Amino acid sequence: MPYRSLRSARLADQVSEQLKDSIFQGRYLTGERIPTEHKLVEIFGVSRVIVREAVRSLELAGLIEIKRGPKGGAFVLPMRHEAVSQVMIDLLKLGKASAAHILEVRLAIEPIVAELAAVRATSQDIALLAQAVQGMPIGPSEEYVAQNVNFHRLLARCSQNPMYDILVNILMDFTEDLILKIKPADRIIHDIESHAEIFEKVRQRDSAGTRQKMRSHLEDIMPIYMELEKSLRQDSGK
């Protein structure tokens, strides 16, 4: 794919966007090195300062990693969800998104993800899900939170769809800080049972049953999210 000639707009942004397009379109794969600074200067006909700024923006976006030394350079990183996730977390802190909004999106996505997991999960995936279910501790703790969200992350991975994997990971990052606020001990027991039921449907390759179990699980916690939202608004004086 030949690079386009640059317009009069900010040159570093244009160089950065074209390099992003090359990464997204697979011209440079994960682990591969993009052209050197000298080569990029030659390709785009801009100064080293412009190229360095463009490459730095790719690094800040989590798309590349800069390695020093004789074999160094700018190497493409695997696609990760953290950058987008942080934006969403910031929106929550600013009051632009709510706990109820999170669950609404989860209701739209996770039942489909669970259905796909029942169809596409490998034997290794099933084993990992079993470990996640069996390893759920009883009682509020950081370990409980980690195991709770890990179950949902694993289901997303089982869907074999990288977009669902990214979206669910973002939602779990968003949800993780909320769980202990809304999970008294009786709710934790219920979650453990619900996760076990969802897992069993996946193990049985019951796609429709898995989808329904996930939807029921999320609908069941909706009132708790609504109550949390009400409490958070009262605490903030809104």
Short mmCIF file of C-alpha atoms in Angstrom, two decimals:
data_model
loop_
_atom_site.label_atom_id
_atom_site.label_comp_id
_atom_site.label_asym_id
_atom_site.label_seq_id
_atom_site.Cartn_x
_atom_site.Cartn_y
_atom_site.Cartn_z
CA MET A 1 0.00 0.00 0.00
CA PRO A 2 1.70 3.25 -1.10
CA TYR A 3 1.62 6.12 1.34
CA ARG A 4 -0.43 9.20 0.41
CA SER A 5 1.05 12.65 -0.15
CA LEU A 6 0.76 14.88 2.90
CA ARG A 7 -1.65 17.80 3.14
CA SER A 8 -1.04 21.16 4.78
CA ALA A 9 -2.61 20.01 8.07
CA ARG A 10 -0.40 18.99 11.01
CA LEU A 11 2.24 16.76 9.44
CA ALA A 12 3.01 14.59 12.48
CA ASP A 13 -0.67 13.64 12.78
CA GLN A 14 -0.82 12.68 9.11
CA VAL A 15 2.30 10.53 9.34
CA SER A 16 0.93 8.89 12.48
CA GLU A 17 -2.45 8.16 10.86
CA GLN A 18 -0.88 6.58 7.80
CA LEU A 19 1.35 4.39 9.94
CA LYS A 20 -1.70 3.37 11.99
CA ASP A 21 -3.51 2.42 8.80
CA SER A 22 -0.55 0.26 7.79
CA ILE A 23 -0.63 -1.55 11.14
CA PHE A 24 -4.40 -2.02 11.14
CA GLN A 25 -4.36 -3.32 7.56
CA GLY A 26 -1.68 -5.88 8.41
CA ARG A 27 1.23 -4.37 6.51
CA TYR A 28 3.22 -4.57 9.74
CA LEU A 29 2.29 -7.54 11.91
CA THR A 30 2.66 -8.01 15.65
CA GLY A 31 6.34 -8.19 16.54
CA GLU A 32 7.51 -6.69 13.25
CA ARG A 33 9.53 -3.50 13.05
CA ILE A 34 8.14 -0.50 11.20
CA PRO A 35 10.57 1.42 8.95
CA THR A 36 13.47 3.19 10.63
CA GLU A 37 13.38 6.89 11.38
CA HIS A 38 15.72 7.54 8.44
CA LYS A 39 13.48 5.53 6.10
CA LEU A 40 10.31 7.29 7.29
CA VAL A 41 11.93 10.67 6.67
CA GLU A 42 12.65 9.49 3.14
CA ILE A 43 9.15 8.02 2.59
CA PHE A 44 7.19 11.03 3.80
CA GLY A 45 9.62 13.81 2.92
CA VAL A 46 9.45 15.37 6.38
CA SER A 47 11.96 16.20 9.09
CA ARG A 48 13.23 13.83 11.78
CA VAL A 49 11.36 15.93 14.36
CA ILE A 50 8.04 15.24 12.60
CA VAL A 51 8.78 11.52 12.33
CA ARG A 52 9.79 11.28 15.99
CA GLU A 53 6.58 13.00 17.07
CA ALA A 54 4.49 10.67 14.90
CA VAL A 55 6.24 7.56 16.22
CA ARG A 56 5.90 8.83 19.78
CA SER A 57 2.12 9.16 19.31
CA LEU A 58 1.97 5.52 18.17
CA GLU A 59 3.89 4.51 21.27
CA LEU A 60 1.53 6.46 23.54
CA ALA A 61 -1.43 4.79 21.83
CA GLY A 62 0.01 1.39 22.73
CA LEU A 63 0.49 0.35 19.11
CA ILE A 64 4.28 0.08 19.11
CA GLU A 65 7.14 -0.47 21.52
CA ILE A 66 10.45 1.36 21.17
CA LYS A 67 13.49 -0.85 21.76
CA ARG A 68 16.99 0.56 22.11
CA GLY A 69 20.28 -0.88 20.97
CA PRO A 70 21.78 -2.25 17.74
CA LYS A 71 18.74 -4.45 17.10
CA GLY A 72 16.29 -1.85 18.34
CA GLY A 73 13.57 0.09 16.60
CA ALA A 74 9.80 0.52 16.75
CA PHE A 75 8.01 -2.84 16.97
CA VAL A 76 4.28 -3.49 16.58
CA LEU A 77 2.52 -4.61 19.77
CA PRO A 78 -0.50 -6.92 20.02
CA MET A 79 -3.83 -5.09 20.00
CA ARG A 80 -4.80 -4.29 23.60
CA HIS A 81 -7.89 -2.87 25.23
CA GLU A 82 -6.30 -0.82 28.00
CA ALA A 83 -6.19 2.54 26.21
CA VAL A 84 -9.91 2.51 25.36
CA SER A 85 -10.73 1.10 28.77
CA GLN A 86 -9.03 4.02 30.51
CA VAL A 87 -11.10 6.48 28.50
CA MET A 88 -14.29 4.76 29.65
CA ILE A 89 -13.14 4.70 33.26
CA ASP A 90 -12.45 8.44 33.02
CA LEU A 91 -15.99 8.95 31.69
CA LEU A 92 -17.37 7.11 34.70
CA LYS A 93 -15.35 9.31 37.06
CA LEU A 94 -16.64 12.40 35.26
CA GLY A 95 -20.20 11.22 35.70
CA LYS A 96 -20.74 10.77 31.97
CA ALA A 97 -21.39 7.04 32.32
CA SER A 98 -23.10 5.17 35.12
CA ALA A 99 -23.10 1.71 36.66
CA ALA A 100 -26.48 1.12 35.02
CA HIS A 101 -25.03 2.12 31.64
CA ILE A 102 -22.33 -0.51 32.07
CA LEU A 103 -24.83 -3.27 32.77
CA GLU A 104 -27.02 -2.18 29.87
CA VAL A 105 -24.10 -2.67 27.48
CA ARG A 106 -23.18 -5.95 29.14
CA LEU A 107 -26.74 -7.18 28.60
CA ALA A 108 -26.43 -6.39 24.90
CA ILE A 109 -23.07 -8.12 24.47
CA GLU A 110 -22.38 -10.87 27.00
CA PRO A 111 -25.30 -13.23 26.24
CA ILE A 112 -24.13 -13.36 22.61
CA VAL A 113 -20.54 -13.89 23.75
CA ALA A 114 -21.63 -16.74 26.01
CA GLU A 115 -23.59 -18.34 23.16
CA LEU A 116 -20.53 -18.23 20.90
CA ALA A 117 -18.35 -19.62 23.68
CA ALA A 118 -20.57 -22.70 23.92
CA VAL A 119 -20.01 -23.34 20.22
CA ARG A 120 -16.36 -22.35 19.82
CA ALA A 121 -14.60 -23.09 23.11
CA THR A 122 -11.72 -25.54 22.81
CA SER A 123 -11.03 -28.32 25.30
CA GLN A 124 -8.31 -26.12 26.78
CA ASP A 125 -10.79 -23.24 27.11
CA ILE A 126 -13.23 -25.54 28.93
CA ALA A 127 -10.48 -26.56 31.35
CA LEU A 128 -9.63 -22.91 32.08
CA LEU A 129 -13.29 -22.07 32.66
CA ALA A 130 -13.60 -25.01 35.04
CA GLN A 131 -10.61 -23.73 37.02
CA ALA A 132 -12.14 -20.25 37.17
CA VAL A 133 -15.44 -21.60 38.51
CA GLN A 134 -13.83 -23.94 41.02
CA GLY A 135 -11.40 -21.26 42.19
CA MET A 136 -14.05 -18.67 43.13
CA PRO A 137 -13.48 -17.79 46.82
CA ILE A 138 -16.41 -17.24 49.16
CA GLY A 139 -16.44 -13.82 50.76
CA PRO A 140 -15.61 -10.30 49.55
CA SER A 141 -11.93 -9.98 48.71
CA GLU A 142 -9.60 -8.84 45.95
CA GLU A 143 -9.20 -12.48 44.97
CA TYR A 144 -12.97 -12.83 44.61
CA VAL A 145 -13.11 -9.76 42.37
CA ALA A 146 -10.25 -11.07 40.22
CA GLN A 147 -11.85 -14.50 39.80
CA ASN A 148 -15.28 -13.01 39.13
CA VAL A 149 -14.16 -10.81 36.25
CA ASN A 150 -11.72 -13.46 35.01
CA PHE A 151 -14.64 -15.82 34.33
CA HIS A 152 -16.23 -13.23 32.03
CA ARG A 153 -12.91 -12.46 30.35
CA LEU A 154 -12.36 -16.17 29.67
CA LEU A 155 -15.82 -16.54 28.14
CA ALA A 156 -15.03 -13.66 25.80
CA ARG A 157 -11.80 -15.34 24.77
CA CYS A 158 -13.74 -18.55 24.13
CA SER A 159 -15.93 -16.70 21.62
CA GLN A 160 -12.89 -16.66 19.29
CA ASN A 161 -13.92 -13.15 18.24
CA PRO A 162 -11.22 -10.56 18.99
CA MET A 163 -13.73 -7.69 18.98
CA TYR A 164 -15.88 -9.32 21.65
CA ASP A 165 -12.71 -10.15 23.57
CA ILE A 166 -11.67 -6.48 23.58
CA LEU A 167 -15.16 -5.18 24.40
CA VAL A 168 -15.72 -7.55 27.32
CA ASN A 169 -12.26 -6.81 28.72
CA ILE A 170 -13.09 -3.10 28.63
CA LEU A 171 -16.40 -3.72 30.38
CA MET A 172 -14.70 -5.88 33.01
CA ASP A 173 -12.12 -3.17 33.69
CA PHE A 174 -15.03 -0.80 34.08
CA THR A 175 -16.91 -3.22 36.36
CA GLU A 176 -14.05 -4.43 38.53
CA ASP A 177 -13.97 -1.44 40.87
CA LEU A 178 -17.73 -1.67 41.41
CA ILE A 179 -18.07 -5.32 42.37
CA LEU A 180 -17.12 -5.13 46.03
CA LYS A 181 -19.45 -2.17 46.49
CA ILE A 182 -22.46 -4.19 45.36
CA LYS A 183 -21.63 -7.70 46.53
CA PRO A 184 -22.68 -8.69 50.05
CA ALA A 185 -21.94 -12.30 50.99
CA ASP A 186 -25.29 -13.68 49.82
CA ARG A 187 -24.78 -12.11 46.39
CA ILE A 188 -21.34 -13.70 46.15
CA ILE A 189 -22.86 -17.14 46.74
CA HIS A 190 -25.41 -16.42 44.03
CA ASP A 191 -22.67 -15.34 41.60
CA ILE A 192 -20.71 -18.52 42.23
CA GLU A 193 -23.82 -20.59 41.51
CA SER A 194 -24.66 -18.57 38.39
CA HIS A 195 -21.15 -18.90 37.00
CA ALA A 196 -21.26 -22.65 37.61
CA GLU A 197 -24.57 -22.91 35.73
CA ILE A 198 -23.24 -20.88 32.80
CA PHE A 199 -20.11 -23.03 32.68
CA GLU A 200 -22.16 -26.23 32.68
CA LYS A 201 -24.13 -25.00 29.66
CA VAL A 202 -20.87 -24.19 27.86
CA ARG A 203 -19.48 -27.63 28.71
CA GLN A 204 -22.65 -29.22 27.30
CA ARG A 205 -22.31 -27.11 24.12
CA ASP A 206 -25.81 -25.76 24.79
CA SER A 207 -25.52 -22.40 23.02
CA ALA A 208 -29.13 -21.28 23.55
CA GLY A 209 -29.04 -22.36 27.19
CA THR A 210 -25.75 -20.56 27.77
CA ARG A 211 -27.13 -17.37 26.28
CA GLN A 212 -30.23 -17.53 28.48
CA LYS A 213 -28.24 -18.28 31.63
CA MET A 214 -25.99 -15.28 31.03
CA ARG A 215 -28.95 -13.00 30.35
CA SER A 216 -30.70 -14.20 33.51
CA HIS A 217 -27.53 -13.67 35.52
CA LEU A 218 -27.16 -10.07 34.31
CA GLU A 219 -30.86 -9.25 34.64
CA ASP A 220 -30.76 -10.56 38.20
CA ILE A 221 -28.08 -8.06 39.22
CA MET A 222 -29.71 -5.10 37.44
CA PRO A 223 -31.61 -3.91 40.58
CA ILE A 224 -28.34 -3.97 42.54
CA TYR A 225 -26.64 -1.81 39.92
CA MET A 226 -29.57 0.60 39.99
CA GLU A 227 -29.36 0.82 43.77
CA LEU A 228 -25.62 1.43 43.55
CA GLU A 229 -26.21 4.20 41.02
CA LYS A 230 -28.72 5.83 43.35
CA SER A 231 -26.28 5.60 46.25
CA LEU A 232 -23.40 7.06 44.22
CA ARG A 233 -25.54 9.99 43.12
CA GLN A 234 -26.58 10.69 46.71
CA ASP A 235 -22.96 10.57 47.86
CA SER A 236 -21.94 13.02 45.14
CA GLY A 237 -24.84 15.34 45.92
CA LYS A 238 -26.41 14.97 42.46
#
